[in-house]
Short mmCIF file of C-alpha atoms and ligand atoms in Angstrom, two decimals:
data_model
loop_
_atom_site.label_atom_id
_atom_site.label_comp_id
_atom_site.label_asym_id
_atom_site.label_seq_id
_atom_site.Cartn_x
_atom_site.Cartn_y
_atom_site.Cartn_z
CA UNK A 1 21.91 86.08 164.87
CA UNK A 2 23.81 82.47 164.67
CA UNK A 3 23.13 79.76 167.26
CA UNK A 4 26.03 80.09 169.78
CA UNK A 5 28.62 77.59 168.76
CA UNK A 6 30.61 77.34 172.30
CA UNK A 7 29.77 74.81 174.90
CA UNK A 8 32.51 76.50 177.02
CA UNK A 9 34.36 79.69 176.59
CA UNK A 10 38.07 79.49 177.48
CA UNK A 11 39.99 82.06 175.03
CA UNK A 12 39.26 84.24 172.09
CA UNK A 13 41.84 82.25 169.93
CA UNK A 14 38.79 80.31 168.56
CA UNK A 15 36.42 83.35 167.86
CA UNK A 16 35.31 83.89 164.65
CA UNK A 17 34.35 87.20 163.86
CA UNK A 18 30.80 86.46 163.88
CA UNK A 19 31.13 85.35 167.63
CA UNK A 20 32.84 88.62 168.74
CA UNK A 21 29.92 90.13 166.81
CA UNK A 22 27.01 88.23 168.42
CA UNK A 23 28.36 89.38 171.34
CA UNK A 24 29.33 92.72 171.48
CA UNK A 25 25.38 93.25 169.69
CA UNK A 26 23.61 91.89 172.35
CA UNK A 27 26.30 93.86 174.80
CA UNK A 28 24.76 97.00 173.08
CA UNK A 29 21.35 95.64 173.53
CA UNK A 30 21.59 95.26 177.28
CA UNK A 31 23.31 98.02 177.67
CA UNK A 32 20.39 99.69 175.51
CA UNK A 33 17.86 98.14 178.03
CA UNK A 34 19.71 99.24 181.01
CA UNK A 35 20.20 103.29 179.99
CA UNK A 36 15.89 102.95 179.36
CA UNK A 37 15.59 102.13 182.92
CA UNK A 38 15.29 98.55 182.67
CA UNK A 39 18.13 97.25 184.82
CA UNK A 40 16.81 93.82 184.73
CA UNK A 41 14.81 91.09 182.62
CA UNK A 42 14.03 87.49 182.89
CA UNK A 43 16.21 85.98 180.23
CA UNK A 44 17.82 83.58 182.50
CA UNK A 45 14.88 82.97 184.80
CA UNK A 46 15.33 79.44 186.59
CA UNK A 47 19.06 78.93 185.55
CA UNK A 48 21.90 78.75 187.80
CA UNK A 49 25.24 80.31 187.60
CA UNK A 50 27.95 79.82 189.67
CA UNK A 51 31.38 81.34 190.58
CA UNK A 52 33.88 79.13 191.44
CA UNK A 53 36.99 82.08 192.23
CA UNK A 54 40.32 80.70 193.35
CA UNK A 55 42.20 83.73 192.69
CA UNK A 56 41.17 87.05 194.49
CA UNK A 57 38.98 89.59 192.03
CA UNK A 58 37.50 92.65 192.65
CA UNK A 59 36.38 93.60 189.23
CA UNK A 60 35.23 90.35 187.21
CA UNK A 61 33.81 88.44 190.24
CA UNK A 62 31.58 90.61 191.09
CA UNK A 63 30.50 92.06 187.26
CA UNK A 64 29.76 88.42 186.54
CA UNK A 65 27.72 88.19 189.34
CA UNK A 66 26.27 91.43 188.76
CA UNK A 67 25.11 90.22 185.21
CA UNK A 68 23.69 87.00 186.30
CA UNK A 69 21.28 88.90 188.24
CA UNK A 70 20.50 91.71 185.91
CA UNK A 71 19.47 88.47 183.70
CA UNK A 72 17.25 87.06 187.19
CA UNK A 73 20.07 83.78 187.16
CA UNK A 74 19.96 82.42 190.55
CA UNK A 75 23.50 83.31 191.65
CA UNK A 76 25.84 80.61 194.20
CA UNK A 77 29.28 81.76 195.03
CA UNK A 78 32.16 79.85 196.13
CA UNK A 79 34.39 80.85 198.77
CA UNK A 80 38.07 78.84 198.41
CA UNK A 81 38.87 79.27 202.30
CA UNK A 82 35.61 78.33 203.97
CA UNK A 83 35.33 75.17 201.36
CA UNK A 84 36.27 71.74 201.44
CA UNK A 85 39.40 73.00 199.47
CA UNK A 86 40.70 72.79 202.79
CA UNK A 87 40.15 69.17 203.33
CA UNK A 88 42.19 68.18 200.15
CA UNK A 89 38.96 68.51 197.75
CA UNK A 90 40.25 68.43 194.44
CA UNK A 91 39.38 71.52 192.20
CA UNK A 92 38.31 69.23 189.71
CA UNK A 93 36.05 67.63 192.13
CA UNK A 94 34.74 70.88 193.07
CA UNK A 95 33.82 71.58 189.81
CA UNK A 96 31.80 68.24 189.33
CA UNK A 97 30.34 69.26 192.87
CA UNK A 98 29.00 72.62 191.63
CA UNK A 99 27.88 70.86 188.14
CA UNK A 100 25.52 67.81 189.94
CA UNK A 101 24.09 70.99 192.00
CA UNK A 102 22.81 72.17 188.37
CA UNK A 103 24.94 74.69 188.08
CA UNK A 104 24.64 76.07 184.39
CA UNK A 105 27.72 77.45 183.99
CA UNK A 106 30.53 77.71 186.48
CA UNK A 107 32.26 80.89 186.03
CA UNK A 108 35.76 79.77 186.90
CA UNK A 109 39.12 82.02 188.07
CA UNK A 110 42.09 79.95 189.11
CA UNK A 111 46.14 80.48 188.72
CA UNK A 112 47.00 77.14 186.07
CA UNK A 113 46.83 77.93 182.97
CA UNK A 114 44.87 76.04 180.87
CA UNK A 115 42.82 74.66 184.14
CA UNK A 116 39.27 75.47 182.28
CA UNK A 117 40.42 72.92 179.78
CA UNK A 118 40.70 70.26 182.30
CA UNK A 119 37.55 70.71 184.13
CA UNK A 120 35.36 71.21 181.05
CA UNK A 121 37.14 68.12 179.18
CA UNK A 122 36.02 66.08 182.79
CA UNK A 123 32.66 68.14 183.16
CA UNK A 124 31.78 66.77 178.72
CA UNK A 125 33.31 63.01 179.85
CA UNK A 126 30.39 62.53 182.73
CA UNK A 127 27.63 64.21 180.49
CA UNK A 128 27.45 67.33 182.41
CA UNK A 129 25.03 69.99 180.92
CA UNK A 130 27.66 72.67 182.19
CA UNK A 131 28.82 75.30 180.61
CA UNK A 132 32.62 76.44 181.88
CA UNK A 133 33.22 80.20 181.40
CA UNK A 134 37.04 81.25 182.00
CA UNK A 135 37.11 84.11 184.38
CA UNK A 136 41.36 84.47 184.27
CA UNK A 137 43.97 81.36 184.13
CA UNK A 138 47.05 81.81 184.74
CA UNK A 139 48.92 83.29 181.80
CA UNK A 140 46.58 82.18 179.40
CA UNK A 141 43.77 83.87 178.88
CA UNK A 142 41.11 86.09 180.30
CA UNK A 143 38.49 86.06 177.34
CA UNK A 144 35.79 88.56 179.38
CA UNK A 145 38.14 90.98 180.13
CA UNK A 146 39.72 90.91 176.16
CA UNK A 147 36.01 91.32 175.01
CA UNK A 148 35.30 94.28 177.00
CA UNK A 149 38.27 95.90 176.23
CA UNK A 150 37.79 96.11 172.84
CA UNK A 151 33.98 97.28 173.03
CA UNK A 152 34.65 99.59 175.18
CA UNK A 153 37.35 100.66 172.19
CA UNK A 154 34.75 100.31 169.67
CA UNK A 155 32.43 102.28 171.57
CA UNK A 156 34.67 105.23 171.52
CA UNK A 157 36.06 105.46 167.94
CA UNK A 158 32.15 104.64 166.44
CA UNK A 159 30.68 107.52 165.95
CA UNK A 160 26.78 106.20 165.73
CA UNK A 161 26.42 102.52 165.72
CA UNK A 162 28.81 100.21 166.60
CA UNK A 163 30.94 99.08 164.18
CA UNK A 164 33.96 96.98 165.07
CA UNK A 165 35.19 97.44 161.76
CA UNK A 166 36.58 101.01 163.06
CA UNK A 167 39.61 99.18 164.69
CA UNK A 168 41.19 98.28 160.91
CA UNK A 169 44.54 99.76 160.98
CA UNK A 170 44.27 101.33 164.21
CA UNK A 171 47.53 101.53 165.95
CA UNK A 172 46.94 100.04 169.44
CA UNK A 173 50.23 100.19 171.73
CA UNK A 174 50.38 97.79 174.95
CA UNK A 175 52.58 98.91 177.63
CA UNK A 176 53.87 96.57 180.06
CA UNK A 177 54.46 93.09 181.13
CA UNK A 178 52.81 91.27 178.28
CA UNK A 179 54.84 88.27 179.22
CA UNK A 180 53.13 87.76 182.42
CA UNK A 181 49.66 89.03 181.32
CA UNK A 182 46.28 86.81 180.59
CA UNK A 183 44.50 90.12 179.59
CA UNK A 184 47.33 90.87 176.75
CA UNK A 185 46.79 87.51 175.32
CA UNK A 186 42.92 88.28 175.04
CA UNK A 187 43.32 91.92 173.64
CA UNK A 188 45.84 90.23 170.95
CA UNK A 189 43.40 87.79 169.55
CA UNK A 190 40.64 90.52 169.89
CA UNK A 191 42.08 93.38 168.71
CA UNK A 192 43.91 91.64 165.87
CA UNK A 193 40.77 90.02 164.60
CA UNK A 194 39.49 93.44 163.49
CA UNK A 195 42.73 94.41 161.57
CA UNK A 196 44.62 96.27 164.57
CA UNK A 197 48.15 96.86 164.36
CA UNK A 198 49.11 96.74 167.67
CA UNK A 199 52.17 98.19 168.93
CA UNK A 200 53.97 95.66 172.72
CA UNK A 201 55.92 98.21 174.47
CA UNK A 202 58.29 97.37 177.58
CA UNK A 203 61.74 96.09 178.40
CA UNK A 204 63.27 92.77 177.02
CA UNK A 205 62.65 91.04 180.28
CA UNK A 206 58.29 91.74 179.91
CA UNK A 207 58.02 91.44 176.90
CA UNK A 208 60.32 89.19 174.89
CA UNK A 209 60.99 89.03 171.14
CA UNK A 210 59.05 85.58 170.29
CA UNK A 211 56.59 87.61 171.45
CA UNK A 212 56.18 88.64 167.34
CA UNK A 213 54.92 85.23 166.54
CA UNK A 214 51.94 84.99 169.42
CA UNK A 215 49.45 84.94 167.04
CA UNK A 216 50.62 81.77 165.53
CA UNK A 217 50.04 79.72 168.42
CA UNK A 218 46.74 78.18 168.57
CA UNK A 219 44.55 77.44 171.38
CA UNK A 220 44.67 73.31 172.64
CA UNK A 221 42.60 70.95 170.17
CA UNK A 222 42.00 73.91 167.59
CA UNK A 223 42.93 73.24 164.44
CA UNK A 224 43.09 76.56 162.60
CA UNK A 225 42.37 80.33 163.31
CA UNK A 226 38.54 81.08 162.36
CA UNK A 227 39.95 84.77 161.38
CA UNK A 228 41.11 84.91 158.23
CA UNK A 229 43.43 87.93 158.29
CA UNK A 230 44.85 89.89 161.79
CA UNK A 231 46.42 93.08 162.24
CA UNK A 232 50.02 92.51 163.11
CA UNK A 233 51.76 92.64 166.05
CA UNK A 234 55.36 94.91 166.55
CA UNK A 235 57.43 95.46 169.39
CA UNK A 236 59.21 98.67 170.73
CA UNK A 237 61.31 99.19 173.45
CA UNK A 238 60.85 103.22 173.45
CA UNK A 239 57.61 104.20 175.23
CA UNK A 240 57.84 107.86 173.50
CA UNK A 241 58.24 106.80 170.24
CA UNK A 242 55.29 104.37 170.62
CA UNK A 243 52.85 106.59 172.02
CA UNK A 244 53.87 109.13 168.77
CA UNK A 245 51.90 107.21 166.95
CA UNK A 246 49.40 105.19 168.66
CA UNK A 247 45.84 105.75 168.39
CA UNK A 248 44.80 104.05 171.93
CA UNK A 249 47.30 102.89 174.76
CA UNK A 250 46.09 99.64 177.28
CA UNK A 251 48.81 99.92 180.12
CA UNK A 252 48.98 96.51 181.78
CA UNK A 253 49.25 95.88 185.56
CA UNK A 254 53.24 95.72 186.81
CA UNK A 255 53.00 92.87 189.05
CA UNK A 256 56.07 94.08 191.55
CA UNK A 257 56.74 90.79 192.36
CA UNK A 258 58.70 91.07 189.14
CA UNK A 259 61.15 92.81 190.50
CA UNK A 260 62.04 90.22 193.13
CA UNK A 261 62.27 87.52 190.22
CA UNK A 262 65.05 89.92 188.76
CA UNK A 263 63.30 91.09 185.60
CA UNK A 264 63.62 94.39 186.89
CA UNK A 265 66.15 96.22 188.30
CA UNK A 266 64.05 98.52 190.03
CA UNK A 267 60.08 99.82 190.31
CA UNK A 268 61.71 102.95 189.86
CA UNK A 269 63.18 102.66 186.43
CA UNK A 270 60.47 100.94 185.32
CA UNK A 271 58.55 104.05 186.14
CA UNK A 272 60.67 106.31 184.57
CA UNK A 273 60.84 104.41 181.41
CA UNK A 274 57.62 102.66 180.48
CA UNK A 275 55.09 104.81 183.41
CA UNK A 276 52.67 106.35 181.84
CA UNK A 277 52.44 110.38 182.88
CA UNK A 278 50.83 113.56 180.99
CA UNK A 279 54.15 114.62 179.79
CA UNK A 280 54.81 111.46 177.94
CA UNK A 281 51.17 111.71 176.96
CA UNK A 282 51.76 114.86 175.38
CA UNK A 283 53.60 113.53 172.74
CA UNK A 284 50.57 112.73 171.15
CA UNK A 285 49.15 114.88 168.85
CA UNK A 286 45.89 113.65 169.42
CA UNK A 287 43.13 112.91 172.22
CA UNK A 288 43.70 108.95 172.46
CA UNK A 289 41.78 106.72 174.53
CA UNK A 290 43.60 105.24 177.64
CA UNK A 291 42.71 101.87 178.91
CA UNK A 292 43.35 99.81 181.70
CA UNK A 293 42.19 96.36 183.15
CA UNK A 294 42.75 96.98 186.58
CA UNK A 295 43.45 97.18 189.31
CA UNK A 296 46.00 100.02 188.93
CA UNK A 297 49.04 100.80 190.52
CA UNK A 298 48.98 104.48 190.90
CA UNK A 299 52.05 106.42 190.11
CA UNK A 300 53.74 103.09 188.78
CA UNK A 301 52.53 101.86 185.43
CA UNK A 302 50.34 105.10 184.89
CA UNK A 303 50.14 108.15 186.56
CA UNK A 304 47.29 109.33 188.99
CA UNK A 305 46.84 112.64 187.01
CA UNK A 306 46.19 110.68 184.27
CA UNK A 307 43.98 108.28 185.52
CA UNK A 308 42.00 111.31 187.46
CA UNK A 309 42.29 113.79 185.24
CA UNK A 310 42.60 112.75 181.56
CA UNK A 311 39.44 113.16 179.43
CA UNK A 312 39.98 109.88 177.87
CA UNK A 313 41.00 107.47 180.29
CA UNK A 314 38.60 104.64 180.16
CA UNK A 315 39.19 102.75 182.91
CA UNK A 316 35.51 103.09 184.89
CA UNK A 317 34.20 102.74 181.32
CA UNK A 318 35.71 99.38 181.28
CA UNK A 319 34.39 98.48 184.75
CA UNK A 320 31.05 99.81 183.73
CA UNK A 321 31.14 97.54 180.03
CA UNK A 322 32.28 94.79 181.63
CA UNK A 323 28.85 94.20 182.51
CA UNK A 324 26.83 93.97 179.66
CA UNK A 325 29.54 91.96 178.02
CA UNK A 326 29.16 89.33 180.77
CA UNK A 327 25.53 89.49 180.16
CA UNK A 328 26.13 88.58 176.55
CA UNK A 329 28.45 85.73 177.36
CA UNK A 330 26.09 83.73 180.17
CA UNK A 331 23.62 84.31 177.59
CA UNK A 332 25.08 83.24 174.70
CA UNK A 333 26.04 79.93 176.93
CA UNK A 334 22.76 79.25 177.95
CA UNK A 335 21.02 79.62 174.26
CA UNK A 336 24.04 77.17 173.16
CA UNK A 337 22.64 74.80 175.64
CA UNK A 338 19.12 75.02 174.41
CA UNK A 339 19.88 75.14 171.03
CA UNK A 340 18.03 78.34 170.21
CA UNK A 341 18.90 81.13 167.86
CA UNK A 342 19.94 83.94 169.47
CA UNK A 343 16.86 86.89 168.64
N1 CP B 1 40.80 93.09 185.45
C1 CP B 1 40.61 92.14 186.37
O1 CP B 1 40.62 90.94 186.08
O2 CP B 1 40.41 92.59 187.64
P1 CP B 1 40.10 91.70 188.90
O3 CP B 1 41.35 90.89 189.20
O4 CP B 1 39.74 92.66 190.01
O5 CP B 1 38.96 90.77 188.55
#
């Protein structure tokens, strides 16, 4: 395997196919490791990771933290409301807080866009050691959850070892408020990297038509895409004749307070339209894999019979993959940082 090339992580615009690789292999090998019984090992013995959430999370605060220990990290966690925060701290100077501390890599959530940027570019200009791992900013980009998306995708078309490769041409349809959504972003630069045609379904108002040219738009300071060819990317405004031909849906999160910022005229007809039930479902003529990043609001964007009851809906899968992935990632970090080959 190739020495990690990353100091921080802050979006999968800059992966190259060999870094989704490294990844999702040593994903498998945890995960590998952990279905033999060993649940934990010593790779990051005597390091120091650290979670700096400003945004509330259920799912990737505490998988993160999860994986830290399953790799024996010593584990800190920040709480915004009990902080100095409160006293006008900037988050900036939080960060640099955390980093003297020895943090090894601050795990960062936080509502600006592009804020992981900031605080890395400030963390590099006082010689920090510190890595800076984007949990979720803003709109942009939420790299962890992207990853584990598409290995947990990967995991279900490969039929004995893992193969990425099995996403070329697959027809992946999004449903939802891609507009709005970090976790699109990330599955577009994943899934497209491995030849995906993927399919943005939703009204006008989630999901507009510039929306065609995403994948043009590099990340700041990167000067070309490391993937040589992507899948493409097509928009459709009928949910039926989408899920025709898909061969895996990801229905996004409707954040209601849409509604109130008149992109919607109601929850309701949203539902109707773009909601994801069994009957819409059966318009597949095959057994497709259902994804979703969570959390889920039942019997809006996706039906509780089909999150209960439908074979292939992934969505604990997710939760459950999310952790080896993270594994791989504070890993990775911390064998970037001693400039070792990954083994
Ligand atoms: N998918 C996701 O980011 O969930 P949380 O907000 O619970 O972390």
């Amino acid at each position: 395997m190739q020495i990690w090339p990353h100091k921080h992580i802050h979006s999968l615009a800059n992966f190259s196919i060999q870094d989704y690789k490294s990844v999702f292999e040593l994903a498998n090998r945890f995960d590998a490791l952990k279905n033999a019984g060993t649940k934990k090992i010593p790779a990051l013995q005597g390091t120091l990771v650290t979670s700096l959430f400003f945004e509330a999370s259920t799912r990737t605060k505490n998988s993160f933290e999860l994986a830290a220990k399953r790799l024996s990290a010593d584990v800190q966690t920040f709480a915004p409301s009990s902080s100095s925060l409160t006293k006008g701290e900037t988050i900036i100077d939080t960060a640099i807080t955390y980093s003297a501390m020895g943090a090894d890599t601050l795990v960062i959530r936080h509502s600006s866009s592009y804020i992981t940027f900031e605080i890395a570019k400030k963390l590099d200009a006082i010689n920090s050691n510190t890595s800076v791992l984007n949990a979720g900013d803003g709109l942009h980009s939420h790299p962890s959850q992207g990853l584990l998306d598409i290995y947990t995708l990967i995991k279900f078309f490969s039929k004995k070892s893992l193969s990425p490769e099995i996403l070329n041409s697959k027809k992946i349809l999004i449903i939802g408020d891609v507009n709005h959504s970090r976790v699109a972003r990330s599955n577009l630069w994943a899934l497209s990297a491995f030849g995906a045609d993927i399919i943005l379904c939703g009204p006008k108002t989630l999901i507009p038509d510039e929306f065609i040219n995403f994948l043009k738009t590099p990340a700041p300071n990167q000067e070309k895409d490391p993937v040589i060819s992507r899948g493409s990317i097509k928009i459709s405004r009928s949910l039926e004749e989408s899920i025709k031909i898909a061969d895996a849906i990801i229905v996004l999160r409707l954040q209601k307070e849409r509604m109130m910022e008149n992109l919607l005229s109601s929850i309701d007809s949203y539902s109707l339209d773009y909601g994801l039930t069994p009957e819409k479902l059966s318009l597949s003529n095959k057994e497709i894999p259902i994804l979703h990043p969570g959390p889920i609001n039942r019997d809006i964007e996706i039906s509780s019979k089909v999150v209960d009851e439908y074979p292939n809906c992934l969505i604990n899968k997710q939760v459950a993959n999310g952790i080896p992935i993270r594994m791989a990632l504070l890993y990775l970090l911390q064998k970037h940082k001693n400039k070792s080959k990954v083994t």
